[in-house]
Coordinates of C-alpha atoms and ligand atoms in Angstrom, one line a residue:
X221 CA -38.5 167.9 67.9
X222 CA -40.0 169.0 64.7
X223 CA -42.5 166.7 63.1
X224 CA -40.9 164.3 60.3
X225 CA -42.0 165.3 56.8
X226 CA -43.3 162.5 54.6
X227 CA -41.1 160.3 52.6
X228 CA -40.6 160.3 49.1
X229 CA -40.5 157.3 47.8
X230 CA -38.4 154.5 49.3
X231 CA -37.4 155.9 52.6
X232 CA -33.5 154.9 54.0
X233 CA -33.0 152.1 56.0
X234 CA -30.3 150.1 57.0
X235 CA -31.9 146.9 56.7
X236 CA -34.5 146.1 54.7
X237 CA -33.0 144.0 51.9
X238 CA -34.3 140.4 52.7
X239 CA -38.2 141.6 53.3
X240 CA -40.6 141.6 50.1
X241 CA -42.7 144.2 51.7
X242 CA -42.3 147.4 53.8
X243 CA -43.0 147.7 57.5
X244 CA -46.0 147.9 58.6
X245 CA -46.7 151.4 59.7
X246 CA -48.5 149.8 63.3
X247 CA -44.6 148.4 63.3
X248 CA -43.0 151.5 62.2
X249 CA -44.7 153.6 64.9
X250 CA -43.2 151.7 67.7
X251 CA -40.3 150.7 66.4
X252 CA -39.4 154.8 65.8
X253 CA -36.9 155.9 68.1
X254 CA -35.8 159.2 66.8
X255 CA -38.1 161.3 68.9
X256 CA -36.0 159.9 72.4
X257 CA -32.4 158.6 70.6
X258 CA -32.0 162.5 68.2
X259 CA -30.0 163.4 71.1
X260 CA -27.1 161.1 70.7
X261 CA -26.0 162.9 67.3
X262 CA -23.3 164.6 68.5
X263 CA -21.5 161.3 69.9
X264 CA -22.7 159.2 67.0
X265 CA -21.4 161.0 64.5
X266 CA -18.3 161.2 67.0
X267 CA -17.7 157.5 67.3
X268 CA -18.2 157.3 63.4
X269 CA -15.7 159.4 62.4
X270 CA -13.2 157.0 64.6
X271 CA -14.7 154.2 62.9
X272 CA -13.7 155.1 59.4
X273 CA -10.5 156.0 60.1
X274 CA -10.1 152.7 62.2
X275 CA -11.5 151.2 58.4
X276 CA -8.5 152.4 57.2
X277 CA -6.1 151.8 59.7
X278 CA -7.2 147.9 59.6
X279 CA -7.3 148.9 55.2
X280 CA -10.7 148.4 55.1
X281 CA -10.8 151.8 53.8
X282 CA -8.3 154.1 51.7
X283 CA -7.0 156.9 53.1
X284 CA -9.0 158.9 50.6
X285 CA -12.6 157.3 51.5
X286 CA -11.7 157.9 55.0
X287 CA -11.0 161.3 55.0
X288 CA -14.1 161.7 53.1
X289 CA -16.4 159.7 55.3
X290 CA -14.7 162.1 58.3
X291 CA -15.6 165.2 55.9
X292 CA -19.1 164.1 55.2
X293 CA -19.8 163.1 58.8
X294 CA -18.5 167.1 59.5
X295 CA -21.1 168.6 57.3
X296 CA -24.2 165.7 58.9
X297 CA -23.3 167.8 62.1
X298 CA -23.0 170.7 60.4
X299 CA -26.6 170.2 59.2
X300 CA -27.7 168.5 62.6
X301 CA -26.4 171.6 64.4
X302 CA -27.8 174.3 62.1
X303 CA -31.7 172.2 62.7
X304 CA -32.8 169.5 60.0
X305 CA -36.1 168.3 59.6
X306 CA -36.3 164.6 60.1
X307 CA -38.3 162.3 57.6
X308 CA -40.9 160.1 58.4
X309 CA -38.9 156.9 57.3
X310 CA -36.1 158.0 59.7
X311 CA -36.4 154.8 62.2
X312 CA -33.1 156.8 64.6
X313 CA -30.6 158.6 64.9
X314 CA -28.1 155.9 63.2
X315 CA -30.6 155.8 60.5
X316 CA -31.5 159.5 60.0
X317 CA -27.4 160.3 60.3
X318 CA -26.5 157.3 57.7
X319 CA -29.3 159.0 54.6
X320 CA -27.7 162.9 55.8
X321 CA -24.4 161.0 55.2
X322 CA -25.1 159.9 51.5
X323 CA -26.6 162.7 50.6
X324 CA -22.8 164.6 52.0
X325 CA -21.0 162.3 49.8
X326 CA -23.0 160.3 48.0
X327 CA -21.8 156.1 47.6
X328 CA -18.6 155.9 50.0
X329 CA -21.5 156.4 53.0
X330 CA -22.2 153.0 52.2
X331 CA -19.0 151.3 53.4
X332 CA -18.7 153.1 56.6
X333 CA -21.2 150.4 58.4
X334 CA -18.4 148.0 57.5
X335 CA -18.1 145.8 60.5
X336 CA -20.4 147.3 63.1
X337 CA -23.9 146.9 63.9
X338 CA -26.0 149.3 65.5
X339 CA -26.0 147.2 68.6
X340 CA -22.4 148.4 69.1
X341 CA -23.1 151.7 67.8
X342 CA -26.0 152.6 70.2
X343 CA -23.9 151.3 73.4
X344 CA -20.8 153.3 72.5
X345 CA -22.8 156.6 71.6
X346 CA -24.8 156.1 74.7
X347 CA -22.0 156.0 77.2
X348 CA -20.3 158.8 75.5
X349 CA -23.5 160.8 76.4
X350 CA -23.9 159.8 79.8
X351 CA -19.9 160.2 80.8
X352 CA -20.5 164.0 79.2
X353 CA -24.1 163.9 81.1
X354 CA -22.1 162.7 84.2
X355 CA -19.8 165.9 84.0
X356 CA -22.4 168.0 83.4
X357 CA -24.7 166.9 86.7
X358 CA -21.4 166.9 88.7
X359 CA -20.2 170.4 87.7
X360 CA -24.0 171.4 88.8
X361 CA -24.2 169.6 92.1
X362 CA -20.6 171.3 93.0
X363 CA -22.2 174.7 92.4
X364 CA -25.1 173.7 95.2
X365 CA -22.2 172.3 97.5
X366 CA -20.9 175.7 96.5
X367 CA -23.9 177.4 97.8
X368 CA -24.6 175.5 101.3
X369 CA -20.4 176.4 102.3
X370 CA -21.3 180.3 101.7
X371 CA -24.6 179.8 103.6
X372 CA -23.2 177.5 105.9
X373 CA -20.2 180.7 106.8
X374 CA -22.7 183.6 107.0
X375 CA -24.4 181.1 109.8
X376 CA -21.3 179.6 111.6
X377 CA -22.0 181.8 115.0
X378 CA -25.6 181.1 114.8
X379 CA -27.3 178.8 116.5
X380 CA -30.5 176.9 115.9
X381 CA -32.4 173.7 117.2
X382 CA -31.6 170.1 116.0
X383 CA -34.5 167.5 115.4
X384 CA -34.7 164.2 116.0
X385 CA -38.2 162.8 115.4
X386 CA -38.7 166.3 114.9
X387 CA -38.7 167.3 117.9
X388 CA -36.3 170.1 119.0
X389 CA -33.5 167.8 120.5
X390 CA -30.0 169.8 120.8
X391 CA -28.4 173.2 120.1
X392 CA -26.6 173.4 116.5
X393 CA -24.8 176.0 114.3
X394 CA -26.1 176.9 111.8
X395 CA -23.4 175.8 109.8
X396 CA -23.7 172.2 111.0
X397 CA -27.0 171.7 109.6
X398 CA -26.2 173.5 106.7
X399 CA -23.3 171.3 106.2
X400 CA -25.7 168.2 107.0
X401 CA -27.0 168.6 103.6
X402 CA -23.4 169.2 101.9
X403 CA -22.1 165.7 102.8
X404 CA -24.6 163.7 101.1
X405 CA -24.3 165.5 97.7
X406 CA -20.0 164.7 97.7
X407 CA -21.2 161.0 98.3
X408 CA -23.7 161.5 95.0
X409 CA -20.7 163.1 92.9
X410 CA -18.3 159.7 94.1
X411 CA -21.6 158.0 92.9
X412 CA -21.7 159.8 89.4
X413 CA -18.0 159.3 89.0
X414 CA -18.4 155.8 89.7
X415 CA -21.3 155.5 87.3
X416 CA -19.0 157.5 84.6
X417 CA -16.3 155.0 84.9
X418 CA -18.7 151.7 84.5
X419 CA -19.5 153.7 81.3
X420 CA -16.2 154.4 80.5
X421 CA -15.6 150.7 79.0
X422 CA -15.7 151.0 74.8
X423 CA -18.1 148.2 73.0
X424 CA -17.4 149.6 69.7
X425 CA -15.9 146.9 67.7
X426 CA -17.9 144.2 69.1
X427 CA -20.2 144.4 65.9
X428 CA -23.7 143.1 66.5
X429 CA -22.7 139.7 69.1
X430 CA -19.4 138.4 68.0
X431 CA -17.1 140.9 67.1
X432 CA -15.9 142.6 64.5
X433 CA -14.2 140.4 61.1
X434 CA -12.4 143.4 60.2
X435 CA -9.3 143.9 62.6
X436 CA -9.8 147.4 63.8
X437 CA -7.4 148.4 66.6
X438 CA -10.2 148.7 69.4
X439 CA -7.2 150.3 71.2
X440 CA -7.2 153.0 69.1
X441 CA -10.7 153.8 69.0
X442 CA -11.1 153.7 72.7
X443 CA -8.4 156.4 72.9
X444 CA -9.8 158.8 70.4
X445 CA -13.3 158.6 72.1
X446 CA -11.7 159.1 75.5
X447 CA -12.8 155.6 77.1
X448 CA -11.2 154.3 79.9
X449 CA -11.2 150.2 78.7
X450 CA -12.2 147.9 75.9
X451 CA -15.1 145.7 76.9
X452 CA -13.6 142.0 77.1
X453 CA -16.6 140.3 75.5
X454 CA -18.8 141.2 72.4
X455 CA -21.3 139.2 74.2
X456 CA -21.8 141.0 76.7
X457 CA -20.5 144.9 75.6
X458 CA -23.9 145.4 73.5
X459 CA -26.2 143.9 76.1
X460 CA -25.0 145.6 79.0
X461 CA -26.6 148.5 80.3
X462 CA -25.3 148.2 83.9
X463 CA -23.9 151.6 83.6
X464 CA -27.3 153.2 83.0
X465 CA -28.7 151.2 86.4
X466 CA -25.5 152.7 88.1
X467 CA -26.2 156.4 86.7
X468 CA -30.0 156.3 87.6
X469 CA -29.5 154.5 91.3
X470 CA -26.7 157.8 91.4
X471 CA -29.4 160.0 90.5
X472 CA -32.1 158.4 92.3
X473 CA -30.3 159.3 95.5
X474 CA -29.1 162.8 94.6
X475 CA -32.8 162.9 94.3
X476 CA -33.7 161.6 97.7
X477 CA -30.7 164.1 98.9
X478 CA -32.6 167.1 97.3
X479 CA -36.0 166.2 98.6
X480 CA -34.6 165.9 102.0
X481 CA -32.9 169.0 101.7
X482 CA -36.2 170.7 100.4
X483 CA -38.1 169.3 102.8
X484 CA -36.1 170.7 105.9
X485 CA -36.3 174.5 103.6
X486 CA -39.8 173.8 103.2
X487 CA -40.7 173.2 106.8
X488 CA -38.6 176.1 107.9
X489 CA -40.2 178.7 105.9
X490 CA -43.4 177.9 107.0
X491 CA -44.9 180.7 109.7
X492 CA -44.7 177.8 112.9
X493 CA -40.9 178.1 112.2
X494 CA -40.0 181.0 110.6
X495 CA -36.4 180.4 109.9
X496 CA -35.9 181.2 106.4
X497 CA -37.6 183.5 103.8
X498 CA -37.6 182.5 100.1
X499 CA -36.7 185.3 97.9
X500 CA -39.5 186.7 95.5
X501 CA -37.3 185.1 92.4
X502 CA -37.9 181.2 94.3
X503 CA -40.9 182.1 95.4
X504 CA -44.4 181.7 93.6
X505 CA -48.1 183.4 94.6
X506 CA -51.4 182.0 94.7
X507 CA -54.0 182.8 92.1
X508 CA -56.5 183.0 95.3
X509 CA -54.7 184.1 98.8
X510 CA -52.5 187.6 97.7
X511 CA -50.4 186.5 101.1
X512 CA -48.9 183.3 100.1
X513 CA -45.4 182.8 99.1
X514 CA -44.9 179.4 97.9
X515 CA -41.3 177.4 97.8
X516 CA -42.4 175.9 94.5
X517 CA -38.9 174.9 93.1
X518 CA -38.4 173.1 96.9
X519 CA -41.6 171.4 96.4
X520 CA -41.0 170.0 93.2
X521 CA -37.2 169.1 94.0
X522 CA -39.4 167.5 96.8
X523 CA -41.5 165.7 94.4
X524 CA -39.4 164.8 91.4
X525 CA -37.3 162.5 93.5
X526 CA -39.7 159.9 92.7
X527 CA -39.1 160.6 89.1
X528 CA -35.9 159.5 89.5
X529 CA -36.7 156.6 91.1
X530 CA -39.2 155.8 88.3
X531 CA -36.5 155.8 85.9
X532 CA -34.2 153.5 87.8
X533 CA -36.9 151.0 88.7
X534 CA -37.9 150.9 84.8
X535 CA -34.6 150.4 83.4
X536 CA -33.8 147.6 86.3
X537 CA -37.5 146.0 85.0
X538 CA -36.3 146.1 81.6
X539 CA -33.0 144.2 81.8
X540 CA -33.9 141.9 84.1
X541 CA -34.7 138.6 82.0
X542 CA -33.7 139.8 79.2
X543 CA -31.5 136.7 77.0
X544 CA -27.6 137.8 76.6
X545 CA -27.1 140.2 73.8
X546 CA -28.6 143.0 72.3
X547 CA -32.6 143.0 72.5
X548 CA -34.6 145.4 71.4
X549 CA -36.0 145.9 74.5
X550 CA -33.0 148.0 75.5
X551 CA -34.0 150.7 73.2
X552 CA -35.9 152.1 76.0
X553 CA -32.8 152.4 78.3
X554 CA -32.5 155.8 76.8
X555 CA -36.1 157.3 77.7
X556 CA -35.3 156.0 81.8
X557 CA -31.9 157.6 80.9
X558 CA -32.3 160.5 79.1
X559 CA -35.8 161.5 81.8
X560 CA -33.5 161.1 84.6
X561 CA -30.8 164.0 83.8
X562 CA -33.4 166.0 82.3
X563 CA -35.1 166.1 85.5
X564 CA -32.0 166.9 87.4
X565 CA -30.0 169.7 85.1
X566 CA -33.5 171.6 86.1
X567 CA -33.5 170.5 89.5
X568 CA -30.3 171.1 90.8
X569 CA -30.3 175.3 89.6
X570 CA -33.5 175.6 91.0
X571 CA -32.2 174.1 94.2
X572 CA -29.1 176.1 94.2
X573 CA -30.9 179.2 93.5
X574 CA -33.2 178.7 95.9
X575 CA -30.8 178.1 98.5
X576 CA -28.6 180.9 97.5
X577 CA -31.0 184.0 98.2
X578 CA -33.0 182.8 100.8
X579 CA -32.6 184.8 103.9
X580 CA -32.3 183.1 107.2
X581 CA -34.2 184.7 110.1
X582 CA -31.1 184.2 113.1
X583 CA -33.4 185.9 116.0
X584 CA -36.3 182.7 115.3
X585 CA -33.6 180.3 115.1
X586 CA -31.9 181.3 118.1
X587 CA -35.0 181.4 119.7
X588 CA -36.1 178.1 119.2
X589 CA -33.3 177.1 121.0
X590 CA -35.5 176.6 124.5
X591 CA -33.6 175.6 128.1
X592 CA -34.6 172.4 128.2
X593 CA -32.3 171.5 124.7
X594 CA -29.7 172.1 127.2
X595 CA -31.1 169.1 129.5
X596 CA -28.2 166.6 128.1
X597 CA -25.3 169.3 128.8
X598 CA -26.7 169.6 132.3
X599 CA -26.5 165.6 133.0
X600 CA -22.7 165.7 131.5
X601 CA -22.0 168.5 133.4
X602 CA -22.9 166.4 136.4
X603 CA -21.5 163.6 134.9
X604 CA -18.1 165.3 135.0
X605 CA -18.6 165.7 138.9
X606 CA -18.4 161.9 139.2
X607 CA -22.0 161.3 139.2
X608 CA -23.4 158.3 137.2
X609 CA -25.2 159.1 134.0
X610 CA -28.2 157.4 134.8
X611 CA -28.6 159.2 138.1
X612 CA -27.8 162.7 136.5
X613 CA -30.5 162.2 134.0
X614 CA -32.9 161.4 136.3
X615 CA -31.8 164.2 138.4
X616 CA -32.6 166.4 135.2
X617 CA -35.3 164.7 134.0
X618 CA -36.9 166.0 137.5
X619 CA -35.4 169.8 136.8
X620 CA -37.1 169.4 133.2
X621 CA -40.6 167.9 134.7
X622 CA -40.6 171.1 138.0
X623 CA -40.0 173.6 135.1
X624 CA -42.5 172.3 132.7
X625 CA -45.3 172.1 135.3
X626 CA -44.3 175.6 136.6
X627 CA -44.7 176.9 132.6
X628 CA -41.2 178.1 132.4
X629 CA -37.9 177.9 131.0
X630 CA -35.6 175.8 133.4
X631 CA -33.4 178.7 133.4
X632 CA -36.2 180.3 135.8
X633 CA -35.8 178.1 138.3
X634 CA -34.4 178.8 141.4
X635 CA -30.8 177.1 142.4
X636 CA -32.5 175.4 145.2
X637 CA -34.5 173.2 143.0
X638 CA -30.8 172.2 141.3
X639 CA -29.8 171.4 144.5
X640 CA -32.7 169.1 145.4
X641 CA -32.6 167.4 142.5
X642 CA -28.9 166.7 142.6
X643 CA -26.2 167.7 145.5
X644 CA -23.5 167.8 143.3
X645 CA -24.8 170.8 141.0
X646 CA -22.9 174.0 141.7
X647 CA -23.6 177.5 140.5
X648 CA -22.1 177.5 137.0
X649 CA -24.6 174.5 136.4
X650 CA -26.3 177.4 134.8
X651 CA -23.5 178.0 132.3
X652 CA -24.8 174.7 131.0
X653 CA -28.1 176.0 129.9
X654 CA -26.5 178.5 127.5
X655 CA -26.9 177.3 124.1
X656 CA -22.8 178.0 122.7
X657 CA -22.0 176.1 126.4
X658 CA -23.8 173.4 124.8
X659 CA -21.7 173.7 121.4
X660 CA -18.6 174.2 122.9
X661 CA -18.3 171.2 124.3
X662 CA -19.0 169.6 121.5
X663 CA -15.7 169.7 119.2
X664 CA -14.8 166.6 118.7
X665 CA -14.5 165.4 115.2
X666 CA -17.8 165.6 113.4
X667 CA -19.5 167.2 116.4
X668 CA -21.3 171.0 116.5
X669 CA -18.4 172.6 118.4
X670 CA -16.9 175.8 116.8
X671 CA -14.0 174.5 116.2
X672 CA -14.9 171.5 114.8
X673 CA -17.3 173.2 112.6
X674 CA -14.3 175.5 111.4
X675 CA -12.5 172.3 110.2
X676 CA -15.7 171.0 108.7
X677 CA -15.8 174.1 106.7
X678 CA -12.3 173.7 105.1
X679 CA -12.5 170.3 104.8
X680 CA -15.9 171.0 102.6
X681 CA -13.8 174.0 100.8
X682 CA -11.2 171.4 100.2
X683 CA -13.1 169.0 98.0
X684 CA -14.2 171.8 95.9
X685 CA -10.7 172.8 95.1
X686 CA -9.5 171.8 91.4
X687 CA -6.7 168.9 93.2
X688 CA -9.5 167.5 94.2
X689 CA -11.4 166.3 91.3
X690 CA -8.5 164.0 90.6
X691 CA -8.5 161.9 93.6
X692 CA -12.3 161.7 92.8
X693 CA -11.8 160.4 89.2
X694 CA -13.5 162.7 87.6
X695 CA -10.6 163.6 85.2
X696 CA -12.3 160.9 83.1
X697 CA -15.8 162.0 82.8
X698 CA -13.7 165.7 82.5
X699 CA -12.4 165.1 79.1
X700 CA -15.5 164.4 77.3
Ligands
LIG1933 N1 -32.5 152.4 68.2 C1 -31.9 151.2 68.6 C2 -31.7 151.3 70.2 O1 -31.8 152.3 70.7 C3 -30.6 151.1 68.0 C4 -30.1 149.7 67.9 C5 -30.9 148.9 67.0 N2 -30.4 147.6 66.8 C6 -31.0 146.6 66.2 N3 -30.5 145.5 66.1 N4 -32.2 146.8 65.7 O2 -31.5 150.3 70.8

């Protein structure tokens, strides 16, 4: 934001009248808002151009003063658009819109404040900019999803290890882990949606605590601003900030998804795995070591996840305590708020660009995938001849220990060890060290198996699909 230029003279305030003296600038300074709230504008000047014509549906107004306000509050935007240097007496964005306002049109600006307060005004502009923030972050975390289902197809016959611990535990696709990370990021968009909808609820009209003494069709307004409900109590509508909790605890996980995510891309790019390569446009150099090629954007989607978390834990800190109503306290919602998506909108390209034009090494991932993975499918497989689990994976557990001692892969061993450690194996007991053995057995629902994965795949494509953003409820946060 540019820096204010003095006032001259008297600045514009919408209070004021009852004090003998001006603020003190101490007061002034942190009081100021402008520098966090400039953003809201587009939706303030939005909600105001409802107001006045609710003014004159409820004949507060005449048709004529109306269409002027709506005229004047055209050209504020205008100017707002085209860049406007604020003032030093502009206290926010309600303020600094209110002086553009009477300079458009001169006295009529002064009725339009007719039966609202800014505590009604603030709450309404700020859920209009997080349902359209909501929309936003969704429309970029489909574009990952989109990502990980045309990675996760180019590695559908390509298998890799599974970690638990992080220990190599069982033969994947590739796909499967891909899609691993997929999942969590449609549970983050319900999340969002969710979020959109608790802001979805229109205070306007609830004036500064008791409601409006003008009777303006709330109705009416909460259809032209695209809201989903009228609050049910003035009380309440300007104190609550619930929606803001709901959008940063959304966020805050999307967050822990992405470091997660970033994590596993971190670890496998490094030379002790080698599965992926990060292309030179995600990848960074060192001012010292001319070999390095760093996953910056991975480590700081890595890192910034406690941002999030930063903002959600401040705004809980804020409310808690607070007396019913509007406080000024809650001015700071918007920093927690407006920190939040910021962080994300750069996050989430940087993720899905990073993701998109990596290049996945299949030979080192396929190579990782050692005999003794296979040590489970060889204790079913003897599970299926009617021995007990138990004794089968002792009976492998032996196989595991002979082949470990002798330094080699359990595949090595001869078919007389099999036998000693279990009767029951039979020559296509080896069949079960093969890694796609292993996944092939494995199609039930939600399981590694090919076909299972196949169905996984759609099922991903599905969601993505236009049909499906209405069962999600996103057609609300959609029309802002
Ligand atoms: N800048 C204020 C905020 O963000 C606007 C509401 C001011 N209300 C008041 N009663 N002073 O919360």
């Amino acid at each position: 934001m540019i820096d204010p230029q003095p006032t001259e003279g008297k600045s514009h305030k919408l209070w004021g009248g009852r004090f003998a003296g001006g603020p003190a600038p101490e007061l002034d300074a942190v009081n100021r808002s402008l520098d966090v709230d400039f953003r809201l504008w587009p939706f303030d000047v939005q909600l105001s151009k409802a107001w006045a014509v609710a003014l004159w549906n409820a004949g507060v107004l005449t048709l004529e003063e109306s269409g002027e306000l709506e005229r004047g509050l055209d050209e504020v935007a205008h100017r707002l658009a085209g860049g406007i240097t604020p003032e030093a007496g502009d206290e926010d964005v309600h303020t600094l819109i209110d002086r553009l306002l009477h300079n458009a049109v001169g006295g009529v600006a002064s009725r339009l404040h007719t039966g609202r307060s800014r505590n009604d005004q603030v709450a309404t502009a700020t859920r209009l900019w997080t349902m359209n923030a909501c929309a936003r972050l969704d429309a970029m975390i489909r574009e990952l999803q989109q990502v990980m289902i045309t990675q996760a197809e180019s590695l559908e016959r390509d298998v890799m290890p599974a970690y638990t611990h992080l220990q190599r535990a069982q033969p994947v696709s590739g796909a499967h882990w891909m899609l691993s990370h997929f999942w969590p990021l449609e549970r983050d968009r319900t999340r969002l949606a969710a979020a959109s909808k608790a802001a979805a609820v229109l205070p306007l009209g609830s004036g500064a605590i008791a409601g409006s003494a003008f009777p303006v069709s709330r109705v009416f307004l909460k259809e032209a601003l695209g809201f989903r409900a009228v609050s049910p109590n003035s009380i309440d509508a300007v104190g609550d900030r619930d929606f803001i909790a709901e959008t940063l605890f959304a966020l805050s996980m999307l967050g822990a998804h992405l470091s997660r995510l970033a994590e596993d891309l971190i670890l496998f790019g490094s030379s002790e795995f080698g599965f992926v390569r990060y292309s030179d446009a995600f990848s960074t150099g060192s001012s010292m070591m001319p070999q390095k090629r760093n996953p910056d954007a991975l480590e700081l989607a890595r890192g910034s996840g406690a941002r999030m978390l930063g903002d959600l834990v401040a705004l809980l800190g804020t409310i808690k305590g607070l007396p019913s109503g509007y406080n000024k306290d809650l001015q700071e919602d918007k920093r927690s708020l407006f920190d939040a998506v910021d962080g994300m909108t750069l996050l989430l390209p940087a993720v899905a660009g990073s993701l998109g034009t990596l290049s996945f090494n299949r030979e080192r991932m396929k190579a990782a995938v050692t005999s003794s993975m296979m040590a489970t499918d060889l204790a079913d497989y003897l599970v299926r001849k009617r021995v007990t689990f138990r004794e089968a994976h002792g009976a492998v557990g032996q196989l595991v220990q002979e082949a470990e001692g002798k330094g080699i892969e359990m595949t090595k061993l001869p078919f007389a060890s099999f036998k000693a450690a279990c009767p029951a194996f039979e020559e296509d007991a080896m069949q079960e060290l093969l890694p796609y053995t292993s996944l092939s057995h494995r199609d039930v629902e939600g399981g590694t198996g090919p076909t299972s994965v196949r169905r996984q795949i759609e099922a991903a494509k599905t969601l993505l699909t236009p049909e499906a953003e209405i069962t999600r409820g996103n057609e609300i946060s959609r029309r802002s």
